Amino acid sequence: MSSDTRALILESVRKFHQEASQRTEFVPGVTPVWPSGASLVEEDRVALVEAALDMRIAAGVTSRKFERKFARALGLRKAHMTNSGSSANLLALSSLTSPQLGDRRLRPGDEVITVAAGFPTTVNPILQTGMVPVFVDVELGTYNTTPDRIRDAIGPKTRAIMIAHALGNPYEVEEVAAIAEEHGLFLIEDNCDAVGSTYRGRFTGTFGDFATVSFYPAHHITTGEGGCVLTDNLVLARIVESMRDWGRDCWCEPGEDDTCRKRYAYQLGDLPPRYDHKYTFSHVGYNLKATDLQAALGLSQLSRLEEFGALRRRNWQRLHDGLAATPGLLLPRATPGSDPSWFGFAITVLPEAPFDRYELLRFLESRKIGTRLLFAGNITRHPGYLDQPFRVAGELANSDVVTERTFWIGVYPGLTTEMVDYVARSVREFVAQRG
């Protein structure tokens, strides 16, 4: 394809985007106010088409470029892109079972501390690897657990901690990391909802052995589907890469051979001498890679990460200010010492309120205002987990409150101040009607 033809195509894409993306007037009660969604601009569409013109349909040079830039943006050494945030969580925990970790490796039956009030994909890898989740409760308002709860949950079989920063609000991760170090535990930060959040001036995702991220359209930047595992530990990074890429021992990029100049010089396992290193497998792995098409969009989105964070904070604060004097509702609060890049705005209906959550949600939905529950609430009450092995440390009273009384509304960058004000006004109107 000539450069002139390419330029003509991309110019047509820009024109198409401008014509297709003209903002329509917001009509309260008619225009949907979504709780989450991607914020896509002209450069995003051009990036996707440009990658398609190059037929970059598998993981390759663009994926590696995105991984380097994303790791650098968060101040970490290594990032490995995956096909989802769920896969990132599975990879992170699975990597800790590698024989290459010696006596530190996690094994079936080991315990991993996590919260009951979260998203299933933080819990599922614990069960999928044959380990036992230890559930702790959360605080209402922050919707995070506390260092004391984690410390009290540690038992003789506890080997790791795997907890998400709730709706972008950091938990006291510096203190939790200190507990992990004191007890020789691995720490995985599920950072899927919190990219750009800070605790004590430091990015979330930089305190633990691993951070995981989701690039689903609801999240802080998007690649469509997609996720990432990040770490400062080069040994762990190499294990993640192997397990993500079928479990192979070779580190050649797709389409490359003999990067190490010793392709036929290895003798590993019970294989014969001079067995092709490119087809030697050192882990029971997966194929969880993303594509260069996704990475191209990720690179375009990454340039707007700071802008997205500012808009999320603006919308969250505007909602908080608009609902501050509303009776019957517990509003969210940031963890002390943190600056969240908020994923959502959580509201808990108080017991003394003359209405319940269902009634409020139905009212908001009648006004085209999208709502979401706080994920699983108390996950131990879900049908899929009733017969799973787990241990509960302490009570899960607040997780039960979340299950029965909590929901969240959106703060994502696609919401205008007019939309946010309409949401706050609608909530106030409903509460006033109920006395």
CSV table of C-alpha atoms in Angstrom, one decimal:
chain,number,residue,atom,x,y,z
A,1,MET,CA,0.0,0.0,0.0
A,2,SER,CA,1.4,3.4,-1.0
A,3,SER,CA,1.8,6.1,1.6
A,4,ASP,CA,-0.6,8.3,-0.4
A,5,THR,CA,-3.3,5.6,-0.2
A,6,ARG,CA,-2.7,5.1,3.5
A,7,ALA,CA,-2.9,8.8,4.2
A,8,LEU,CA,-6.2,9.0,2.2
A,9,ILE,CA,-7.7,6.1,4.2
A,10,LEU,CA,-6.7,7.6,7.6
A,11,GLU,CA,-8.0,11.0,6.6
A,12,SER,CA,-11.3,9.4,5.6
A,13,VAL,CA,-11.4,7.7,9.0
A,14,ARG,CA,-11.0,11.1,10.7
A,15,LYS,CA,-13.8,12.5,8.7
A,16,PHE,CA,-16.0,9.6,9.4
A,17,HIS,CA,-15.4,9.9,13.1
A,18,GLN,CA,-16.2,13.6,13.1
A,19,GLU,CA,-19.5,12.9,11.3
A,20,ALA,CA,-20.4,9.9,13.5
A,21,SER,CA,-19.5,11.4,16.8
A,22,GLN,CA,-21.3,14.7,16.9
A,23,ARG,CA,-22.5,15.2,20.4
A,24,THR,CA,-26.3,15.2,20.8
A,25,GLU,CA,-28.0,17.4,23.3
A,26,PHE,CA,-28.6,15.8,26.7
A,27,VAL,CA,-32.3,15.3,27.4
A,28,PRO,CA,-33.0,14.4,31.1
A,29,GLY,CA,-35.1,11.3,31.4
A,30,VAL,CA,-34.5,10.4,27.7
A,31,THR,CA,-30.8,10.3,27.2
A,32,PRO,CA,-29.3,7.3,29.1
A,33,VAL,CA,-26.8,8.1,31.8
A,34,TRP,CA,-24.6,5.0,31.9
A,35,PRO,CA,-22.7,4.0,35.0
A,36,SER,CA,-19.6,3.2,33.0
A,37,GLY,CA,-18.2,3.2,29.5
A,38,ALA,CA,-15.3,3.9,27.2
A,39,SER,CA,-14.3,7.4,26.2
A,40,LEU,CA,-13.2,7.1,22.6
A,41,VAL,CA,-12.0,10.0,20.4
A,42,GLU,CA,-10.8,10.4,16.8
A,43,GLU,CA,-7.2,9.3,17.6
A,44,ASP,CA,-8.5,6.0,19.0
A,45,ARG,CA,-10.4,5.2,15.8
A,46,VAL,CA,-7.4,6.1,13.7
A,47,ALA,CA,-5.1,4.0,15.8
A,48,LEU,CA,-7.3,0.9,15.4
A,49,VAL,CA,-7.6,1.4,11.6
A,50,GLU,CA,-3.9,2.0,11.2
A,51,ALA,CA,-3.2,-1.3,13.1
A,52,ALA,CA,-5.7,-3.1,10.9
A,53,LEU,CA,-4.1,-1.7,7.7
A,54,ASP,CA,-0.8,-3.2,8.9
A,55,MET,CA,-2.7,-6.5,9.6
A,56,ARG,CA,-1.3,-6.6,13.1
A,57,ILE,CA,-3.8,-9.3,14.2
A,58,ALA,CA,-1.7,-11.1,16.8
A,59,ALA,CA,0.6,-10.0,19.7
A,60,GLY,CA,3.7,-8.4,18.4
A,61,VAL,CA,5.7,-5.2,18.3
A,62,THR,CA,2.8,-2.9,19.3
A,63,SER,CA,1.9,-5.1,22.3
A,64,ARG,CA,5.6,-4.9,23.5
A,65,LYS,CA,5.6,-1.1,23.0
A,66,PHE,CA,2.4,-0.7,25.0
A,67,GLU,CA,3.7,-3.0,27.8
A,68,ARG,CA,6.8,-0.9,28.1
A,69,LYS,CA,4.9,2.4,28.1
A,70,PHE,CA,2.3,1.2,30.5
A,71,ALA,CA,4.9,-0.2,33.0
A,72,ARG,CA,6.8,3.1,32.8
A,73,ALA,CA,3.6,5.1,33.4
A,74,LEU,CA,3.0,3.3,36.7
A,75,GLY,CA,6.7,3.2,37.7
A,76,LEU,CA,7.2,-0.6,37.4
A,77,ARG,CA,9.7,-2.6,35.5
A,78,LYS,CA,7.6,-5.2,33.6
A,79,ALA,CA,4.1,-5.4,32.2
A,80,HIS,CA,2.6,-8.3,30.3
A,81,MET,CA,-0.6,-7.7,28.4
A,82,THR,CA,-3.3,-10.3,28.6
A,83,ASN,CA,-6.7,-10.9,27.0
A,84,SER,CA,-8.6,-9.7,30.1
A,85,GLY,CA,-8.3,-8.5,33.6
A,86,SER,CA,-9.7,-11.9,34.8
A,87,SER,CA,-6.8,-13.6,32.9
A,88,ALA,CA,-4.4,-11.2,34.6
A,89,ASN,CA,-5.6,-12.3,38.0
A,90,LEU,CA,-5.4,-16.0,37.0
A,91,LEU,CA,-1.9,-15.5,35.7
A,92,ALA,CA,-0.6,-13.6,38.7
A,93,LEU,CA,-1.8,-16.2,41.2
A,94,SER,CA,-0.9,-19.1,39.0
A,95,SER,CA,2.6,-17.8,38.6
A,96,LEU,CA,3.2,-18.1,42.3
A,97,THR,CA,2.7,-21.8,42.0
A,98,SER,CA,5.8,-22.2,39.8
A,99,PRO,CA,8.4,-24.7,40.8
A,100,GLN,CA,11.0,-22.1,40.0
A,101,LEU,CA,10.0,-20.4,43.3
A,102,GLY,CA,11.3,-23.3,45.3
A,103,ASP,CA,9.9,-23.6,48.8
A,104,ARG,CA,8.1,-20.3,48.4
A,105,ARG,CA,5.8,-21.6,45.7
A,106,LEU,CA,2.1,-21.8,46.5
A,107,ARG,CA,0.4,-25.2,46.6
A,108,PRO,CA,-3.1,-26.6,46.6
A,109,GLY,CA,-4.6,-26.2,50.1
A,110,ASP,CA,-2.7,-23.0,50.9
A,111,GLU,CA,-4.8,-20.1,52.0
A,112,VAL,CA,-5.1,-16.7,50.3
A,113,ILE,CA,-6.7,-13.8,52.2
A,114,THR,CA,-9.3,-11.8,50.2
A,115,VAL,CA,-12.5,-9.8,50.8
A,116,ALA,CA,-16.0,-11.3,50.6
A,117,ALA,CA,-17.4,-8.0,49.1
A,118,GLY,CA,-15.7,-7.8,45.7
A,119,PHE,CA,-15.8,-9.1,42.1
A,120,PRO,CA,-15.6,-12.9,41.6
A,121,THR,CA,-12.5,-12.7,39.4
A,122,THR,CA,-10.4,-11.8,42.4
A,123,VAL,CA,-11.6,-14.9,44.2
A,124,ASN,CA,-11.9,-17.4,41.3
A,125,PRO,CA,-8.2,-17.9,40.7
A,126,ILE,CA,-7.8,-18.9,44.3
A,127,LEU,CA,-10.3,-21.7,43.8
A,128,GLN,CA,-9.1,-22.5,40.3
A,129,THR,CA,-5.5,-23.2,41.5
A,130,GLY,CA,-6.8,-25.4,44.3
A,131,MET,CA,-6.2,-22.9,47.1
A,132,VAL,CA,-8.6,-21.8,49.8
A,133,PRO,CA,-9.9,-18.2,50.0
A,134,VAL,CA,-10.0,-16.7,53.5
A,135,PHE,CA,-12.7,-14.0,53.5
A,136,VAL,CA,-12.5,-10.9,55.5
A,137,ASP,CA,-15.1,-8.1,55.9
A,138,VAL,CA,-15.0,-4.5,54.7
A,139,GLU,CA,-15.7,-1.1,56.1
A,140,LEU,CA,-18.8,0.7,55.0
A,141,GLY,CA,-18.0,4.0,53.3
A,142,THR,CA,-14.6,3.0,52.0
A,143,TYR,CA,-15.7,-0.5,51.1
A,144,ASN,CA,-12.2,-1.8,51.7
A,145,THR,CA,-10.9,-4.1,54.4
A,146,THR,CA,-8.4,-3.0,57.1
A,147,PRO,CA,-4.9,-4.1,58.1
A,148,ASP,CA,-6.3,-5.4,61.4
A,149,ARG,CA,-8.8,-7.7,59.8
A,150,ILE,CA,-6.1,-9.0,57.5
A,151,ARG,CA,-3.7,-9.6,60.4
A,152,ASP,CA,-6.3,-11.4,62.4
A,153,ALA,CA,-7.1,-13.7,59.4
A,154,ILE,CA,-3.6,-15.0,59.1
A,155,GLY,CA,-3.3,-18.7,60.0
A,156,PRO,CA,-0.7,-21.4,59.7
A,157,LYS,CA,-1.7,-22.2,56.1
A,158,THR,CA,-1.9,-18.5,54.9
A,159,ARG,CA,0.6,-17.9,52.1
A,160,ALA,CA,-0.8,-14.8,50.2
A,161,ILE,CA,-3.1,-11.8,50.1
A,162,MET,CA,-5.1,-10.9,47.0
A,163,ILE,CA,-7.4,-7.9,47.3
A,164,ALA,CA,-8.8,-5.3,45.0
A,165,HIS,CA,-8.9,-1.6,45.6
A,166,ALA,CA,-12.7,-1.0,45.9
A,167,LEU,CA,-14.2,1.2,43.1
A,168,GLY,CA,-10.8,2.9,42.7
A,169,ASN,CA,-10.5,3.7,46.4
A,170,PRO,CA,-7.2,2.4,47.7
A,171,TYR,CA,-7.1,0.2,50.8
A,172,GLU,CA,-4.3,0.8,53.3
A,173,VAL,CA,-1.9,-1.0,51.0
A,174,GLU,CA,1.4,0.3,52.5
A,175,GLU,CA,0.3,-1.2,55.8
A,176,VAL,CA,-0.9,-4.4,54.2
A,177,ALA,CA,2.4,-4.8,52.3
A,178,ALA,CA,4.2,-4.5,55.6
A,179,ILE,CA,2.1,-7.3,57.1
A,180,ALA,CA,2.8,-9.4,54.0
A,181,GLU,CA,6.5,-8.9,54.4
A,182,GLU,CA,6.4,-9.6,58.2
A,183,HIS,CA,4.7,-12.9,57.6
A,184,GLY,CA,6.4,-13.9,54.4
A,185,LEU,CA,3.2,-13.6,52.3
A,186,PHE,CA,2.9,-12.7,48.7
A,187,LEU,CA,0.7,-9.7,47.9
A,188,ILE,CA,-1.3,-9.3,44.7
A,189,GLU,CA,-3.0,-5.9,44.2
A,190,ASP,CA,-6.0,-6.2,42.0
A,191,ASN,CA,-5.7,-2.8,40.5
A,192,CYS,CA,-8.4,-3.2,37.9
A,193,ASP,CA,-10.6,-0.4,39.2
A,194,ALA,CA,-7.9,1.9,40.4
A,195,VAL,CA,-5.3,2.8,37.7
A,196,GLY,CA,-4.0,6.2,38.6
A,197,SER,CA,-5.1,6.1,42.2
A,198,THR,CA,-2.5,6.9,44.8
A,199,TYR,CA,-1.9,6.0,48.5
A,200,ARG,CA,0.5,8.1,50.5
A,201,GLY,CA,1.6,9.7,47.2
A,202,ARG,CA,2.4,6.4,45.5
A,203,PHE,CA,0.5,4.7,42.7
A,204,THR,CA,-1.6,1.7,43.7
A,205,GLY,CA,-0.3,-1.4,42.1
A,206,THR,CA,3.3,-0.6,43.1
A,207,PHE,CA,3.2,-2.0,46.7
A,208,GLY,CA,2.8,-5.7,46.1
A,209,ASP,CA,4.5,-8.6,44.2
A,210,PHE,CA,2.0,-8.2,41.4
A,211,ALA,CA,-0.5,-5.7,40.2
A,212,THR,CA,-3.3,-6.7,37.8
A,213,VAL,CA,-5.3,-4.4,35.5
A,214,SER,CA,-8.3,-4.6,33.3
A,215,PHE,CA,-8.8,-2.8,30.0
A,216,TYR,CA,-12.5,-3.6,29.6
A,217,PRO,CA,-14.4,-0.6,28.3
A,218,ALA,CA,-15.7,0.2,31.9
A,219,HIS,CA,-12.2,0.8,33.2
A,220,HIS,CA,-9.8,3.7,33.3
A,221,ILE,CA,-8.3,3.1,29.8
A,222,THR,CA,-9.6,0.5,27.4
A,223,THR,CA,-8.4,-1.9,24.7
A,224,GLY,CA,-11.8,-3.3,24.3
A,225,GLU,CA,-11.1,-6.6,26.0
A,226,GLY,CA,-7.8,-6.9,27.7
A,227,GLY,CA,-5.8,-6.8,30.8
A,228,CYS,CA,-2.2,-6.7,32.2
A,229,VAL,CA,0.0,-8.2,34.9
A,230,LEU,CA,2.7,-5.8,36.3
A,231,THR,CA,5.7,-6.4,38.6
A,232,ASP,CA,9.1,-5.1,39.6
A,233,ASN,CA,10.3,-8.7,40.2
A,234,LEU,CA,12.1,-10.0,37.1
A,235,VAL,CA,11.9,-13.6,38.1
A,236,LEU,CA,8.1,-13.3,38.6
A,237,ALA,CA,7.8,-11.4,35.3
A,238,ARG,CA,9.5,-14.3,33.4
A,239,ILE,CA,7.2,-16.8,34.9
A,240,VAL,CA,4.1,-14.7,34.0
A,241,GLU,CA,5.4,-14.5,30.4
A,242,SER,CA,5.9,-18.3,30.2
A,243,MET,CA,2.5,-19.1,31.7
A,244,ARG,CA,0.8,-16.6,29.4
A,245,ASP,CA,2.5,-18.0,26.3
A,246,TRP,CA,1.5,-21.7,26.6
A,247,GLY,CA,3.9,-22.4,29.4
A,248,ARG,CA,6.9,-22.4,27.0
A,249,ASP,CA,10.5,-21.9,28.2
A,250,CYS,CA,11.5,-20.0,25.1
A,251,TRP,CA,11.3,-16.2,25.2
A,252,CYS,CA,11.5,-15.5,21.4
A,253,GLU,CA,8.8,-13.2,20.1
A,254,PRO,CA,6.3,-14.6,17.6
A,255,GLY,CA,8.0,-15.0,14.3
A,256,GLU,CA,11.5,-15.0,15.8
A,257,ASP,CA,13.8,-17.9,16.3
A,258,ASP,CA,17.0,-18.5,18.2
A,259,THR,CA,17.1,-15.2,20.1
A,260,CYS,CA,19.3,-16.8,22.8
A,261,ARG,CA,21.7,-18.3,20.1
A,262,LYS,CA,21.3,-21.6,22.0
A,263,ARG,CA,18.1,-22.9,20.5
A,264,TYR,CA,19.4,-26.5,20.2
A,265,ALA,CA,21.8,-26.4,23.1
A,266,TYR,CA,19.4,-27.0,26.0
A,267,GLN,CA,18.6,-30.2,27.8
A,268,LEU,CA,15.7,-29.6,30.2
A,269,GLY,CA,13.4,-32.1,32.0
A,270,ASP,CA,13.5,-35.6,30.6
A,271,LEU,CA,13.8,-34.3,27.0
A,272,PRO,CA,16.6,-35.6,24.7
A,273,PRO,CA,19.7,-33.4,24.2
A,274,ARG,CA,19.4,-30.7,21.5
A,275,TYR,CA,15.6,-30.6,21.8
A,276,ASP,CA,14.2,-27.4,20.2
A,277,HIS,CA,14.0,-24.8,23.0
A,278,LYS,CA,11.1,-23.1,21.1
A,279,TYR,CA,9.0,-26.2,21.9
A,280,THR,CA,10.1,-26.8,25.5
A,281,PHE,CA,7.5,-26.2,28.1
A,282,SER,CA,8.5,-25.3,31.7
A,283,HIS,CA,5.0,-24.6,33.0
A,284,VAL,CA,1.5,-25.8,32.6
A,285,GLY,CA,0.4,-22.6,31.0
A,286,TYR,CA,-2.3,-21.0,28.8
A,287,ASN,CA,-2.6,-18.8,25.7
A,288,LEU,CA,-3.8,-15.6,27.3
A,289,LYS,CA,-2.2,-13.0,25.0
A,290,ALA,CA,-3.9,-9.9,23.6
A,291,THR,CA,-3.4,-8.6,20.0
A,292,ASP,CA,-1.6,-5.6,18.5
A,293,LEU,CA,-5.0,-4.2,17.5
A,294,GLN,CA,-5.9,-4.0,21.2
A,295,ALA,CA,-2.4,-2.6,22.0
A,296,ALA,CA,-2.7,0.1,19.4
A,297,LEU,CA,-5.9,1.3,21.1
A,298,GLY,CA,-4.2,1.0,24.4
A,299,LEU,CA,-1.4,3.3,23.3
A,300,SER,CA,-3.8,5.9,22.2
A,301,GLN,CA,-5.8,5.7,25.4
A,302,LEU,CA,-2.7,5.8,27.6
A,303,SER,CA,-1.9,9.3,26.5
A,304,ARG,CA,-5.2,10.4,28.2
A,305,LEU,CA,-4.8,8.5,31.5
A,306,GLU,CA,-4.2,11.7,33.5
A,307,GLU,CA,-7.2,13.5,31.8
A,308,PHE,CA,-9.5,10.5,32.6
A,309,GLY,CA,-8.4,10.5,36.2
A,310,ALA,CA,-9.2,14.2,36.5
A,311,LEU,CA,-12.6,13.8,35.1
A,312,ARG,CA,-13.4,10.9,37.3
A,313,ARG,CA,-12.4,12.9,40.4
A,314,ARG,CA,-14.4,15.9,39.2
A,315,ASN,CA,-17.6,13.8,38.7
A,316,TRP,CA,-17.2,12.0,42.0
A,317,GLN,CA,-16.8,15.2,43.9
A,318,ARG,CA,-19.7,16.9,42.1
A,319,LEU,CA,-21.9,13.9,43.1
A,320,HIS,CA,-20.7,14.0,46.7
A,321,ASP,CA,-21.3,17.8,47.0
A,322,GLY,CA,-24.8,17.4,45.4
A,323,LEU,CA,-25.8,14.6,47.8
A,324,ALA,CA,-24.0,15.7,51.0
A,325,ALA,CA,-27.2,16.8,52.8
A,326,THR,CA,-29.4,14.0,51.6
A,327,PRO,CA,-30.8,11.9,54.6
A,328,GLY,CA,-31.0,8.2,54.6
A,329,LEU,CA,-27.9,7.6,52.5
A,330,LEU,CA,-24.3,6.7,53.5
A,331,LEU,CA,-22.0,8.4,51.0
A,332,PRO,CA,-18.6,7.0,50.1
A,333,ARG,CA,-15.4,8.4,51.5
A,334,ALA,CA,-11.8,8.1,50.4
A,335,THR,CA,-9.3,6.1,52.5
A,336,PRO,CA,-7.2,8.6,54.6
A,337,GLY,CA,-3.9,9.3,52.8
A,338,SER,CA,-5.3,8.4,49.4
A,339,ASP,CA,-6.2,10.2,46.2
A,340,PRO,CA,-8.6,7.8,44.3
A,341,SER,CA,-9.1,7.8,40.6
A,342,TRP,CA,-12.7,6.7,41.2
A,343,PHE,CA,-14.3,3.9,39.3
A,344,GLY,CA,-17.8,4.6,40.8
A,345,PHE,CA,-19.8,6.3,43.5
A,346,ALA,CA,-21.1,3.9,46.1
A,347,ILE,CA,-24.2,4.6,48.1
A,348,THR,CA,-25.6,2.6,51.0
A,349,VAL,CA,-29.2,3.0,52.0
A,350,LEU,CA,-29.3,3.3,55.8
A,351,PRO,CA,-31.6,1.1,57.9
A,352,GLU,CA,-33.6,4.1,59.1
A,353,ALA,CA,-34.4,5.3,55.6
A,354,PRO,CA,-38.1,5.2,54.7
A,355,PHE,CA,-37.3,3.4,51.5
A,356,ASP,CA,-35.2,0.4,50.4
A,357,ARG,CA,-32.5,0.0,47.7
A,358,TYR,CA,-34.9,-1.6,45.3
A,359,GLU,CA,-37.3,1.3,45.3
A,360,LEU,CA,-34.5,3.8,44.7
A,361,LEU,CA,-32.9,1.8,41.9
A,362,ARG,CA,-36.3,1.5,40.2
A,363,PHE,CA,-36.8,5.2,40.4
A,364,LEU,CA,-33.4,5.9,38.9
A,365,GLU,CA,-33.9,3.4,36.2
A,366,SER,CA,-37.2,5.1,35.3
A,367,ARG,CA,-35.2,8.2,34.7
A,368,LYS,CA,-32.6,6.4,32.4
A,369,ILE,CA,-29.9,6.5,35.1
A,370,GLY,CA,-27.9,3.4,35.1
A,371,THR,CA,-26.9,1.7,38.4
A,372,ARG,CA,-24.9,-1.3,39.5
A,373,LEU,CA,-24.7,-3.3,42.6
A,374,LEU,CA,-21.3,-3.4,44.4
A,375,PHE,CA,-20.4,-6.5,42.5
A,376,ALA,CA,-21.0,-9.8,44.4
A,377,GLY,CA,-21.7,-8.2,47.8
A,378,ASN,CA,-21.1,-11.1,50.1
A,379,ILE,CA,-19.8,-13.7,47.6
A,380,THR,CA,-20.2,-16.6,50.0
A,381,ARG,CA,-24.0,-16.2,49.6
A,382,HIS,CA,-23.9,-16.8,45.8
A,383,PRO,CA,-25.0,-20.2,44.4
A,384,GLY,CA,-21.7,-20.8,42.7
A,385,TYR,CA,-19.8,-20.6,45.9
A,386,LEU,CA,-22.0,-22.3,48.4
A,387,ASP,CA,-20.2,-25.7,48.1
A,388,GLN,CA,-16.7,-24.2,47.5
A,389,PRO,CA,-14.0,-24.6,50.2
A,390,PHE,CA,-13.3,-21.3,52.1
A,391,ARG,CA,-12.7,-20.0,55.5
A,392,VAL,CA,-14.3,-16.9,57.0
A,393,ALA,CA,-12.2,-14.8,59.4
A,394,GLY,CA,-14.4,-12.9,61.8
A,395,GLU,CA,-17.9,-11.8,60.7
A,396,LEU,CA,-19.1,-10.6,57.3
A,397,ALA,CA,-21.7,-8.2,58.7
A,398,ASN,CA,-20.8,-5.3,56.5
A,399,SER,CA,-20.5,-7.5,53.5
A,400,ASP,CA,-24.1,-8.5,54.1
A,401,VAL,CA,-25.1,-4.8,54.3
A,402,VAL,CA,-23.4,-4.3,50.9
A,403,THR,CA,-25.4,-7.2,49.6
A,404,GLU,CA,-28.7,-5.8,50.8
A,405,ARG,CA,-28.3,-2.0,50.8
A,406,THR,CA,-25.4,-0.8,48.6
A,407,PHE,CA,-25.2,0.2,44.9
A,408,TRP,CA,-23.1,2.5,42.8
A,409,ILE,CA,-23.6,5.1,40.1
A,410,GLY,CA,-21.2,6.3,37.4
A,411,VAL,CA,-18.4,8.9,37.4
A,412,TYR,CA,-16.7,7.8,34.2
A,413,PRO,CA,-15.3,10.5,31.8
A,414,GLY,CA,-18.1,10.3,29.4
A,415,LEU,CA,-20.5,11.9,31.9
A,416,THR,CA,-21.0,15.7,31.6
A,417,THR,CA,-21.5,17.9,34.5
A,418,GLU,CA,-25.1,18.3,33.3
A,419,MET,CA,-25.6,14.6,33.6
A,420,VAL,CA,-24.0,14.4,37.0
A,421,ASP,CA,-26.2,17.2,38.3
A,422,TYR,CA,-29.2,15.4,36.9
A,423,VAL,CA,-28.3,12.2,38.8
A,424,ALA,CA,-27.8,14.1,42.1
A,425,ARG,CA,-31.0,16.0,41.6
A,426,SER,CA,-33.0,12.8,40.9
A,427,VAL,CA,-31.7,11.1,44.0
A,428,ARG,CA,-32.6,14.2,46.1
A,429,GLU,CA,-36.1,14.3,44.6
A,430,PHE,CA,-36.7,10.6,45.3
A,431,VAL,CA,-35.6,11.0,49.0
A,432,ALA,CA,-37.7,14.1,49.4
A,433,GLN,CA,-40.8,12.3,48.0
A,434,ARG,CA,-40.3,9.6,50.6
A,435,GLY,CA,-40.2,12.0,53.5
